[in-house]
PDB file of C-alpha atoms and ligand atoms in Angstrom:
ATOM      1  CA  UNK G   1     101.140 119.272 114.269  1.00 75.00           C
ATOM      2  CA  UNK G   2     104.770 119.458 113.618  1.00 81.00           C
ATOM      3  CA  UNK G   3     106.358 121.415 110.828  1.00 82.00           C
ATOM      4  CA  UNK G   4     107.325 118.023 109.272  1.00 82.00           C
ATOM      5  CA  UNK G   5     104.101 116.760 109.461  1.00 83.00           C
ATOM      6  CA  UNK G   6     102.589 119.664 108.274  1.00 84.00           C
ATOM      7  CA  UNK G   7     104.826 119.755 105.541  1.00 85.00           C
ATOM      8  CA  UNK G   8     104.112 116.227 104.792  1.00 86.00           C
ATOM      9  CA  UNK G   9     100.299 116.751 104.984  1.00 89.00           C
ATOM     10  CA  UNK G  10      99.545 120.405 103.672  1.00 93.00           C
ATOM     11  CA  UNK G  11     102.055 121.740 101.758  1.00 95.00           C
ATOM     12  CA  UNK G  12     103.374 118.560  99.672  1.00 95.00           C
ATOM     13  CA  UNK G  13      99.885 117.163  99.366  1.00 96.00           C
ATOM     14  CA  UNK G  14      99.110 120.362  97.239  1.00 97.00           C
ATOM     15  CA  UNK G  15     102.229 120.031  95.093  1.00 97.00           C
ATOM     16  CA  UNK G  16     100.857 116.256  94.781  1.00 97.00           C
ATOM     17  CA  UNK G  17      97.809 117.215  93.306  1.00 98.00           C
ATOM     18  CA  UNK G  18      99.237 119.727  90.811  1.00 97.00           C
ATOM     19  CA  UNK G  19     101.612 117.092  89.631  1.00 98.00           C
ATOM     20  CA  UNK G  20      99.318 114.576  89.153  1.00 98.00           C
ATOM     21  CA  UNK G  21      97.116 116.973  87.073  1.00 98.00           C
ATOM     22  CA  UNK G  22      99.743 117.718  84.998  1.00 98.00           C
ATOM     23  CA  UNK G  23     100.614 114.486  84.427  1.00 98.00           C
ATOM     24  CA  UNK G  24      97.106 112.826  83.548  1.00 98.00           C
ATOM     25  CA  UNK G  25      94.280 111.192  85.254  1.00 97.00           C
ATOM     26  CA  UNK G  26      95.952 107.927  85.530  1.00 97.00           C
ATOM     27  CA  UNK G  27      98.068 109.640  87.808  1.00 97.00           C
ATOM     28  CA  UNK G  28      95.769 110.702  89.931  1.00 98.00           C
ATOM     29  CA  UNK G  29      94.429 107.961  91.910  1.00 98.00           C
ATOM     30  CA  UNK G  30      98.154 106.622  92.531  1.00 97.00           C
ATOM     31  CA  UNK G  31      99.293 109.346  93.662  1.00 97.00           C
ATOM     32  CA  UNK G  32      96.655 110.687  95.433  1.00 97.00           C
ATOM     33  CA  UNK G  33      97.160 107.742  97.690  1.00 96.00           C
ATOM     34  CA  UNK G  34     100.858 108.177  98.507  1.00 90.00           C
ATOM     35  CA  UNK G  35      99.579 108.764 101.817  1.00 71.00           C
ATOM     36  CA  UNK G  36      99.352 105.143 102.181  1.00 77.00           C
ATOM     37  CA  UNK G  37      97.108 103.362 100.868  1.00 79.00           C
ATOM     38  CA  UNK G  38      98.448 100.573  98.425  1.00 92.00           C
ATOM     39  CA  UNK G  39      95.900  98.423  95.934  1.00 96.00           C
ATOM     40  CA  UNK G  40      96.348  95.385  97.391  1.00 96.00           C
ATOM     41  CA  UNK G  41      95.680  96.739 100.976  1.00 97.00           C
ATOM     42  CA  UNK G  42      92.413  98.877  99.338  1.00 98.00           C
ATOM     43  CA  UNK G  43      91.080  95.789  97.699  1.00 97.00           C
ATOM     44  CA  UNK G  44      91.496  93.575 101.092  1.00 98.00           C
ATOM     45  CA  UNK G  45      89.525  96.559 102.730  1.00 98.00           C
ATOM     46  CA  UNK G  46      86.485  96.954 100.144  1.00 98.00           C
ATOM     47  CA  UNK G  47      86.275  92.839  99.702  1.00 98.00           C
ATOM     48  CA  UNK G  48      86.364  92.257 104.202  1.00 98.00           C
ATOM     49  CA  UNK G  49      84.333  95.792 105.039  1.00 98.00           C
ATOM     50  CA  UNK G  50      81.786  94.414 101.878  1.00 98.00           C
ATOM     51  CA  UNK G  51      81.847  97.553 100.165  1.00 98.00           C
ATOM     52  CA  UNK G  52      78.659  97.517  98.045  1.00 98.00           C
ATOM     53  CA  UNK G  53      77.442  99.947  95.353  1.00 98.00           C
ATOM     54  CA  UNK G  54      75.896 103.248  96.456  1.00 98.00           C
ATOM     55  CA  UNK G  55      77.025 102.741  99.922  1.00 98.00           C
ATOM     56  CA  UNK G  56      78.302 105.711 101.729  1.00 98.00           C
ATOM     57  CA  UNK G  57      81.843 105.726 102.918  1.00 98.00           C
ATOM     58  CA  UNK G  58      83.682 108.115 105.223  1.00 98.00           C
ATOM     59  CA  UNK G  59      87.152 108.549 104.715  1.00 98.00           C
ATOM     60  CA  UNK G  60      88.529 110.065 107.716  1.00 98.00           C
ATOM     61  CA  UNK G  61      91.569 111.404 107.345  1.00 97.00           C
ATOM     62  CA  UNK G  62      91.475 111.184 103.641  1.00 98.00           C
ATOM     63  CA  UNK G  63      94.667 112.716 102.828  1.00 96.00           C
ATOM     64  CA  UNK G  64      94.412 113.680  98.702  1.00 97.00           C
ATOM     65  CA  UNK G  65      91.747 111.316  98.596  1.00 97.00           C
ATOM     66  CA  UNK G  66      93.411 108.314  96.418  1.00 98.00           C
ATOM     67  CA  UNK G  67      91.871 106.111  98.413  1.00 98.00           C
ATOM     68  CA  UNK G  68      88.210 106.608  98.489  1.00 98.00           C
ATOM     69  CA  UNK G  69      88.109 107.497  95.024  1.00 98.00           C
ATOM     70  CA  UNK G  70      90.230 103.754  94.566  1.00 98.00           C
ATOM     71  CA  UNK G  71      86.953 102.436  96.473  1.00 98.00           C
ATOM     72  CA  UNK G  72      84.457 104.644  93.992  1.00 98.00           C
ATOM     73  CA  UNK G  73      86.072 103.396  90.921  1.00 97.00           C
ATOM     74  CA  UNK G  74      85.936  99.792  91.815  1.00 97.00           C
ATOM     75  CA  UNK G  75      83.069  99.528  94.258  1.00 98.00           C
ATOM     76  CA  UNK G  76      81.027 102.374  93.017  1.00 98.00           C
ATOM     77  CA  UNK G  77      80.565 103.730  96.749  1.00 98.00           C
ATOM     78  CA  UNK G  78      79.938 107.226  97.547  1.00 98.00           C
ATOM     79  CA  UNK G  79      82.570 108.781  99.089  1.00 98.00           C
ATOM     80  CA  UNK G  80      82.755 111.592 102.142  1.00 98.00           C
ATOM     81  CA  UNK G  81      86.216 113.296 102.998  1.00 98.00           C
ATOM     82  CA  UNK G  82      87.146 114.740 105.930  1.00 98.00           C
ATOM     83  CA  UNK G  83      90.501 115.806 106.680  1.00 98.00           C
ATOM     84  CA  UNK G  84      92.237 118.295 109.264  1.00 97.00           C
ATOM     85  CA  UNK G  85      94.777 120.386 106.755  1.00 96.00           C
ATOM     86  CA  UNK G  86      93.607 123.062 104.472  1.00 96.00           C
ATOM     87  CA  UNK G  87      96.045 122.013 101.859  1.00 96.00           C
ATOM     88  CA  UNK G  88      95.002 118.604 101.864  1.00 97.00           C
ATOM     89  CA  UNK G  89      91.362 119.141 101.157  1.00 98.00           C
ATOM     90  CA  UNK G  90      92.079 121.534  98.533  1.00 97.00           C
ATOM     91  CA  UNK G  91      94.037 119.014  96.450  1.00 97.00           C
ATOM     92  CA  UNK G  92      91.607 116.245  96.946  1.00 98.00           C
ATOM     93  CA  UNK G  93      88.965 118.919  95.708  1.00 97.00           C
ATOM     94  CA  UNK G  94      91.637 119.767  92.460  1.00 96.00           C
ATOM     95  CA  UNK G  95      91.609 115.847  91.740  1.00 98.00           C
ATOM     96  CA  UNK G  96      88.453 114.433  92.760  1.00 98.00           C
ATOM     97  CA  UNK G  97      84.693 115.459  92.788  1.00 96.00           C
ATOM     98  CA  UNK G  98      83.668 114.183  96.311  1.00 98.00           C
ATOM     99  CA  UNK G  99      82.539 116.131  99.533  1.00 98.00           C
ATOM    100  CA  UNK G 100      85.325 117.387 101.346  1.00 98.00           C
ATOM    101  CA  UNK G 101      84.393 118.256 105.210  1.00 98.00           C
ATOM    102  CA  UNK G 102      87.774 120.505 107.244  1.00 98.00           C
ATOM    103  CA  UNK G 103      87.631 118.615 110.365  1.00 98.00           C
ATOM    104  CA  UNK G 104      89.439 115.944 112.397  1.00 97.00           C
ATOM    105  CA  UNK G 105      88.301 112.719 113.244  1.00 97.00           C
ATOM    106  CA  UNK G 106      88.354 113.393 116.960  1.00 96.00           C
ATOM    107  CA  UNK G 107      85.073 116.014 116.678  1.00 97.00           C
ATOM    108  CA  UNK G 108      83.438 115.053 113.424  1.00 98.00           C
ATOM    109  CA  UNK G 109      80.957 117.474 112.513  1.00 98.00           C
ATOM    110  CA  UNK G 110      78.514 114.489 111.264  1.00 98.00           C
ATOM    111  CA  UNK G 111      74.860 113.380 112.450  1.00 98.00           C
ATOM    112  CA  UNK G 112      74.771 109.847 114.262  1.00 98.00           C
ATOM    113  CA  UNK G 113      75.164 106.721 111.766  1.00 98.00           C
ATOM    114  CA  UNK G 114      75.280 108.591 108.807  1.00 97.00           C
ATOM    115  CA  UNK G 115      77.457 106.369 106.989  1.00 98.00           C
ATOM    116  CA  UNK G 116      77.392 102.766 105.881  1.00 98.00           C
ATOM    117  CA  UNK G 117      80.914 102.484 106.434  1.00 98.00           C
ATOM    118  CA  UNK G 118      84.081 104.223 107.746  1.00 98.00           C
ATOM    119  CA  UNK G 119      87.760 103.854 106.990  1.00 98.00           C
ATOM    120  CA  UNK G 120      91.249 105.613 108.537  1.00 98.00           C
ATOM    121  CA  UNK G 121      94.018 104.442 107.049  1.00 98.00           C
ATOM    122  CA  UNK G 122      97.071 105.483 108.207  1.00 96.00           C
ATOM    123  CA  UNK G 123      95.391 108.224 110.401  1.00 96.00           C
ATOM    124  CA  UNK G 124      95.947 106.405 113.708  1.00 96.00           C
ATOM    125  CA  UNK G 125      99.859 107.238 114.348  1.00 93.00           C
ATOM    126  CA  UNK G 126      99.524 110.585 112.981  1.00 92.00           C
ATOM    127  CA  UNK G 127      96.941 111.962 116.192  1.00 94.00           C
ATOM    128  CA  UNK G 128      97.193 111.681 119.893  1.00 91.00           C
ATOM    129  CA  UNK G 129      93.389 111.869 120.066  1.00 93.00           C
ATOM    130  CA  UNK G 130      93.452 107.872 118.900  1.00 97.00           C
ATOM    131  CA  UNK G 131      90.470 106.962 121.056  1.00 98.00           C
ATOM    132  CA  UNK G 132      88.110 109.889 120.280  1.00 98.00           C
ATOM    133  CA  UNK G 133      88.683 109.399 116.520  1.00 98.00           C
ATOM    134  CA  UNK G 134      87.680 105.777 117.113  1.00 98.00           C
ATOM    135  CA  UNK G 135      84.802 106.592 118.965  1.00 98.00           C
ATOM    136  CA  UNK G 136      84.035 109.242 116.434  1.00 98.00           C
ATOM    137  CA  UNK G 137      84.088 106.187 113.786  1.00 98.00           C
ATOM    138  CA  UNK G 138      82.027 104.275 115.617  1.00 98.00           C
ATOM    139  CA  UNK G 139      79.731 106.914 116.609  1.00 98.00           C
ATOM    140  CA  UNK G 140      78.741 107.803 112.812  1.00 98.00           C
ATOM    141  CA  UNK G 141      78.448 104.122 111.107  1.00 98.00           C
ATOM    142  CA  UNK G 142      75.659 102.891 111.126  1.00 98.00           C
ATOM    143  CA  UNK G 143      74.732 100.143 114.110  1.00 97.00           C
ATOM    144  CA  UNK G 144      75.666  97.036 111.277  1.00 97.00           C
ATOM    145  CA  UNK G 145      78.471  99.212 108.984  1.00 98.00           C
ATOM    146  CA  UNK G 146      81.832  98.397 108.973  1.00 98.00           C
ATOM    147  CA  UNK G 147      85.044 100.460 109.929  1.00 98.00           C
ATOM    148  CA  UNK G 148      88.316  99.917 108.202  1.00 98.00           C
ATOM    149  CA  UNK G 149      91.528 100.909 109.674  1.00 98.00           C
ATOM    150  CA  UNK G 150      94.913 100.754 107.916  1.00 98.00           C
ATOM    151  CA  UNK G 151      97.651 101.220 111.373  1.00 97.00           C
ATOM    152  CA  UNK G 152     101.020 101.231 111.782  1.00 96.00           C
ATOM    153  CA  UNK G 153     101.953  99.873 115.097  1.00 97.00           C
ATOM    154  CA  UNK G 154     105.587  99.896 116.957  1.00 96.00           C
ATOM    155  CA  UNK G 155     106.905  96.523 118.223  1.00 96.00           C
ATOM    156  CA  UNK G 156     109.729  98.127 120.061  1.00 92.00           C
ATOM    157  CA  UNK G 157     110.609 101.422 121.046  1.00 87.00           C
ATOM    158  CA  UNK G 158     111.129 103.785 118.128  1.00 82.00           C
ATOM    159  CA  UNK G 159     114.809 105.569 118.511  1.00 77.00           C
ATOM    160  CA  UNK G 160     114.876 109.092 119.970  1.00 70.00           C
ATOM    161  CA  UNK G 161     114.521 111.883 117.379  1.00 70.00           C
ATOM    162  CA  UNK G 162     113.154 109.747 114.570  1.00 71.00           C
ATOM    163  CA  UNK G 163     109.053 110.142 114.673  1.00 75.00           C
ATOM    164  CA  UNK G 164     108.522 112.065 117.951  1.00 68.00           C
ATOM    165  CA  UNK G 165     105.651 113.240 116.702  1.00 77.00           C
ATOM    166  CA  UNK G 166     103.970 110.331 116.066  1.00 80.00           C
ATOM    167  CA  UNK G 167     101.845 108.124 118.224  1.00 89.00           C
ATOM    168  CA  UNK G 168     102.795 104.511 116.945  1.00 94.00           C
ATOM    169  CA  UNK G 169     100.166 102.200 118.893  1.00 96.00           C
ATOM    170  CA  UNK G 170     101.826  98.757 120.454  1.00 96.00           C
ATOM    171  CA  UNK G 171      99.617  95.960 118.768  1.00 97.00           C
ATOM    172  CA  UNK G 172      98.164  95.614 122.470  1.00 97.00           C
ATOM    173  CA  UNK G 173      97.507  99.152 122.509  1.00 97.00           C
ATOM    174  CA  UNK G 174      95.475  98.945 119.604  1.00 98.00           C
ATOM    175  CA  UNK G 175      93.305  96.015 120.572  1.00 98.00           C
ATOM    176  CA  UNK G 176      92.858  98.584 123.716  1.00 98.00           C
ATOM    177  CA  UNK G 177      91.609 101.195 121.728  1.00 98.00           C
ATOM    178  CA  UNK G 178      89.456  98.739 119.613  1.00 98.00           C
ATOM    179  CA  UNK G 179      88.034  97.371 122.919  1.00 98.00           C
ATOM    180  CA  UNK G 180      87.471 100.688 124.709  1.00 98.00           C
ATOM    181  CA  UNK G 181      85.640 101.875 121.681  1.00 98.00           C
ATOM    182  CA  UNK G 182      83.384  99.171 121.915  1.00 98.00           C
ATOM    183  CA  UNK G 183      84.229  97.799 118.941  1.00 98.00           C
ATOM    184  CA  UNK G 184      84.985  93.879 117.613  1.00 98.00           C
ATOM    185  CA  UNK G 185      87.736  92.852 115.346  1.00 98.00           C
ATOM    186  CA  UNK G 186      85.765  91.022 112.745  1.00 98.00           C
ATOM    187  CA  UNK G 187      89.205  90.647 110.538  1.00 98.00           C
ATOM    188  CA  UNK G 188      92.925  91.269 110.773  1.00 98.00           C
ATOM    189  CA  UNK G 189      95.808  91.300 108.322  1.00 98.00           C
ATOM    190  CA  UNK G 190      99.564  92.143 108.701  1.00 97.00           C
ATOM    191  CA  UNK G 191     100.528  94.304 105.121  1.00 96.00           C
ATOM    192  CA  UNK G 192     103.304  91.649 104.375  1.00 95.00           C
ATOM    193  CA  UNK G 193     100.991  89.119 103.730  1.00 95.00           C
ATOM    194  CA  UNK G 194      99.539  90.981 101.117  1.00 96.00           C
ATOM    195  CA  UNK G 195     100.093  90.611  97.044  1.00 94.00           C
ATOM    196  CA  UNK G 196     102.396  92.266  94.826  1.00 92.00           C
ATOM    197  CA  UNK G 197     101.594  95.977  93.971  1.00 92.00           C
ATOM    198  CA  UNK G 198     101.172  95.799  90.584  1.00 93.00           C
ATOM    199  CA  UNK G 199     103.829  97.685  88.505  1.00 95.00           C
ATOM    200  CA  UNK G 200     102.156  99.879  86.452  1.00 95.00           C
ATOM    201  CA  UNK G 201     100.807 101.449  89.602  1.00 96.00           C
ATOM    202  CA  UNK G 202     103.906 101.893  91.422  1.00 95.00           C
ATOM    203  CA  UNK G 203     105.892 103.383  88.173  1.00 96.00           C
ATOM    204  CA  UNK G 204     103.216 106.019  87.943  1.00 96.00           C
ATOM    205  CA  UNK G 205     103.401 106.291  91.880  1.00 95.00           C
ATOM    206  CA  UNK G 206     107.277 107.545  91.341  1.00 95.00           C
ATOM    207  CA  UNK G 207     106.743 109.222  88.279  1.00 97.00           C
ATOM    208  CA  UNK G 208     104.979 111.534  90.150  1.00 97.00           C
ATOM    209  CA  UNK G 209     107.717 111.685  93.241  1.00 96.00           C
ATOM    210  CA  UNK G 210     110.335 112.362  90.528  1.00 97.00           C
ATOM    211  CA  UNK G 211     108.033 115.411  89.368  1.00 98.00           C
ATOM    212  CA  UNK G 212     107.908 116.150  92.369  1.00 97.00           C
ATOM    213  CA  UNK G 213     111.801 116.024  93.398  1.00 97.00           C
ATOM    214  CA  UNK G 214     112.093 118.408  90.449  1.00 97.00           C
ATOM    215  CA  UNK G 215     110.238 120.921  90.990  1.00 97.00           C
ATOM    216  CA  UNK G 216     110.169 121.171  94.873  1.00 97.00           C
ATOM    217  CA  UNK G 217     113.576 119.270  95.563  1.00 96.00           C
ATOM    218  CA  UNK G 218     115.144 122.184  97.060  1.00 96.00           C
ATOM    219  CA  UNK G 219     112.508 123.344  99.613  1.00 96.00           C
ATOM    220  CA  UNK G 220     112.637 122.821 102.862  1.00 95.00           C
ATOM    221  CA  UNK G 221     108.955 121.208 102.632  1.00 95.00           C
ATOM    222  CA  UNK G 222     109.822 118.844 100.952  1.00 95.00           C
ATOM    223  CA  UNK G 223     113.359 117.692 102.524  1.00 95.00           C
ATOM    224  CA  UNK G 224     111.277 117.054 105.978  1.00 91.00           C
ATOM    225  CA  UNK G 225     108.790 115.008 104.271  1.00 91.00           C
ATOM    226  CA  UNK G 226     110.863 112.709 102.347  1.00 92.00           C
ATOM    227  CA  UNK G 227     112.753 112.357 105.540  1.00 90.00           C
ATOM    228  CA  UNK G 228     109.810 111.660 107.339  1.00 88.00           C
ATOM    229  CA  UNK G 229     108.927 108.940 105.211  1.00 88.00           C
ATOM    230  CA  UNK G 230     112.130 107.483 104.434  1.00 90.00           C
ATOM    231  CA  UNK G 231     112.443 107.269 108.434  1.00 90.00           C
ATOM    232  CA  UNK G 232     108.616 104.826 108.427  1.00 91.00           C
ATOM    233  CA  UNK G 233     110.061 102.687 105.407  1.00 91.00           C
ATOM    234  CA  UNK G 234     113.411 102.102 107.331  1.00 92.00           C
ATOM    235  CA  UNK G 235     111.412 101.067 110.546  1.00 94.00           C
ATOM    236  CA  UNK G 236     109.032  98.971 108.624  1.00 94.00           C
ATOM    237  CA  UNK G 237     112.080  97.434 106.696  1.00 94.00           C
ATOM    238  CA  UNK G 238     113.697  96.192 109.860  1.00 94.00           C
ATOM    239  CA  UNK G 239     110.112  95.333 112.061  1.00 95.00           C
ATOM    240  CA  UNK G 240     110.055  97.838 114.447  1.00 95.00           C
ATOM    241  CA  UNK G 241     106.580  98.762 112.610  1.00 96.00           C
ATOM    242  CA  UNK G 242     104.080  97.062 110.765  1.00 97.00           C
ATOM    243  CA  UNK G 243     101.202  98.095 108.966  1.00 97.00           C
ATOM    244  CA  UNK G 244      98.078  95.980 110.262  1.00 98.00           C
ATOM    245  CA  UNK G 245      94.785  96.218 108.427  1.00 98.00           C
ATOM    246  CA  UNK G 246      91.965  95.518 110.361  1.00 98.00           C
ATOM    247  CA  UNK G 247      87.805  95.216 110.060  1.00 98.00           C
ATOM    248  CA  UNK G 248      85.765  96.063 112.932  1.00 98.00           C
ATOM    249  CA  UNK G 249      82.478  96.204 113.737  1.00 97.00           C
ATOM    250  CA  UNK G 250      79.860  97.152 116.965  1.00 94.00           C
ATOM    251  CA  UNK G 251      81.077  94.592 120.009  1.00 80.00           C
TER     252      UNK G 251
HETATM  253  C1  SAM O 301      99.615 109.252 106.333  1.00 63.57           C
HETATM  254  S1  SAM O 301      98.348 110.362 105.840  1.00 63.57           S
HETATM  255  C2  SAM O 301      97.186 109.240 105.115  1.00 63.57           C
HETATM  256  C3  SAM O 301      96.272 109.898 104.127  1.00 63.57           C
HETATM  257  C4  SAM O 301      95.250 108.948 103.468  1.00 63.57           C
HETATM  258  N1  SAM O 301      94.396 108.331 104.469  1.00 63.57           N
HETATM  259  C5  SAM O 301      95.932 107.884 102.644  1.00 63.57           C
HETATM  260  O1  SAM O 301      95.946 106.720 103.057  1.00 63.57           O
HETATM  261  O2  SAM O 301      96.437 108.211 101.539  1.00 63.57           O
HETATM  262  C6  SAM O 301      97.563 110.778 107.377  1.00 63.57           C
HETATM  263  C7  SAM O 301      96.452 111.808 107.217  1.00 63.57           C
HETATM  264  O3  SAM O 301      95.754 111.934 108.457  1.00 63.57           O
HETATM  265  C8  SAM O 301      95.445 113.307 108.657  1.00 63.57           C
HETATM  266  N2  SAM O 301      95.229 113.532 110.107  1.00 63.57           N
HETATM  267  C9  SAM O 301      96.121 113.864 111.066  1.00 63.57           C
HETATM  268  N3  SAM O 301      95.516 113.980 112.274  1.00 63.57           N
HETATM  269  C10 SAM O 301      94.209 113.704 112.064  1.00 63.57           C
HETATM  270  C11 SAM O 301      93.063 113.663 112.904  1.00 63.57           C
HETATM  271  N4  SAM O 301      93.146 113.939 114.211  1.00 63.57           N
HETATM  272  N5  SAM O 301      91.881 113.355 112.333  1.00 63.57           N
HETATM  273  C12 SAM O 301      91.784 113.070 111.021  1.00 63.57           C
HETATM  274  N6  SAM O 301      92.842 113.100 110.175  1.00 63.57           N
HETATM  275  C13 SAM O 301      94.024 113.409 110.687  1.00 63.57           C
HETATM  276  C14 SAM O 301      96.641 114.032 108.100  1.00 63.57           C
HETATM  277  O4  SAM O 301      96.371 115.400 107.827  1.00 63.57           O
HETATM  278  C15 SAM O 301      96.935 113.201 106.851  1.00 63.57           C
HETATM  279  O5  SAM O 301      96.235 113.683 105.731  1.00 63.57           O
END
């Protein structure tokens, strides 16, 4: 991983979680999901993967977690986190009180079908192992479950020295990987067609970036990480990427 990413995903995630605890736990769920994961796109996912009470959800590549506890609070699932970085799992463990598993998605240390269900959400762009991780998914749900994916893909070539280090998919590329996984698209949305973010959540969402610019504004950490995602909001401004949520299921 590169030091930006690693910045983005270990050491910033930590100073997430601390902020958000000192803030309050409204905080935490927003900004445990700066990651990605918006409420519009999480509510699309529970309603199309038909998220039901009880039901056990991986979230692979969970990040701080904001996400799968967004799907416990409203759909009362259980979830399971994995996630590769140390500092990662640690502040999902200071926020939340969910299993937290060390591991990537390409080798998950998980019995057959153990889950009922099985999101990544913006995991995809962030690995080279793409395939394996969707196999992985596939591999662990159970025979009828549902896997959610949250991906940004590239509709043109990304410029040199932007986001080397990530692996943005080609939408054809992705049905690939879909297809080679043996898996179906059962539904498909584009981000932009999705409602409003409500505003209370994004003014706690940069409440907690401003804390954040405060306290860690002159490190080095977090320089490269804003960068980094200043770079994906630029391309996603101008089309070069869009973020596609999709539902799949066994082919
Ligand atoms: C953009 S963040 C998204 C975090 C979270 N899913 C969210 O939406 O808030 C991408 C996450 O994927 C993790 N990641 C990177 N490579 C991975 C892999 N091979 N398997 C699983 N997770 C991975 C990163 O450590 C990071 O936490």
């Amino acid at each position: 991983m590169s030091e930006a990413m690693e910045a983005e995903f270990d050491t910033v995630a930590q100073w997430t979680a601390q902020v958000a605890a000192d803030l309050g736990p409204e905080f935490h769920i927003p900004a445990a999901c700066r990651g990605s994961g918006s409420p519009a796109a999480l509510d699309w996912l529970i309603d199309q993967m038909r998220l039901a009470p009880g039901q056990v959800l991986l979230d692979c590549g969970a990040g701080v977690g904001g996400p799968a506890a967004y799907a416990a609070m409203s759909r009362s699932v259980l979830p399971v986190l994995v996630e590769p970085e140390l500092g990662a799992c640690r502040a999902a463990r200071t926020l939340f009180d969910y299993p937290v598993i060390q591991a990537a998605g390409g080798a998950l240390p998980l019995a057959d079908e153990r889950f009922d269900a099985a999101w990544a959400l913006g995991v995809l762009c962030t690995t080279a192992d793409q395939q394996t991780l969707l196999d992985e998914l596939r591999r662990t749900v159970r025979p009828d479950g549902r896997i959610g994916l949250l991906a940004f893909v590239a509709h043109r070539d990304v410029p040199p020295n932007q986001l080397e280090d990530n692996n943005f998919p080609t939408p054809s590329r992705l049905v690939e990987l879909v297809k080679d996984a043996a898996l179906e698209v059962e539904h498909w949305l584009c981000t932009v067609d999705l409602p409003a973010i409500p505003p209370e959540w994004t003014e706690r969402e940069e409440a907690v970036t401003e804390a954040l610019a405060d306290r860690h504004g002159d490190t080095r950490a977090w320089q490269l990480a804003e960068r980094q995602s200043k770079r994906i909001a630029r391309l996603l401004e101008d089309g070069t990427l869009t973020g596609e949520l999709l539902v799949l299921r066994r082919g």
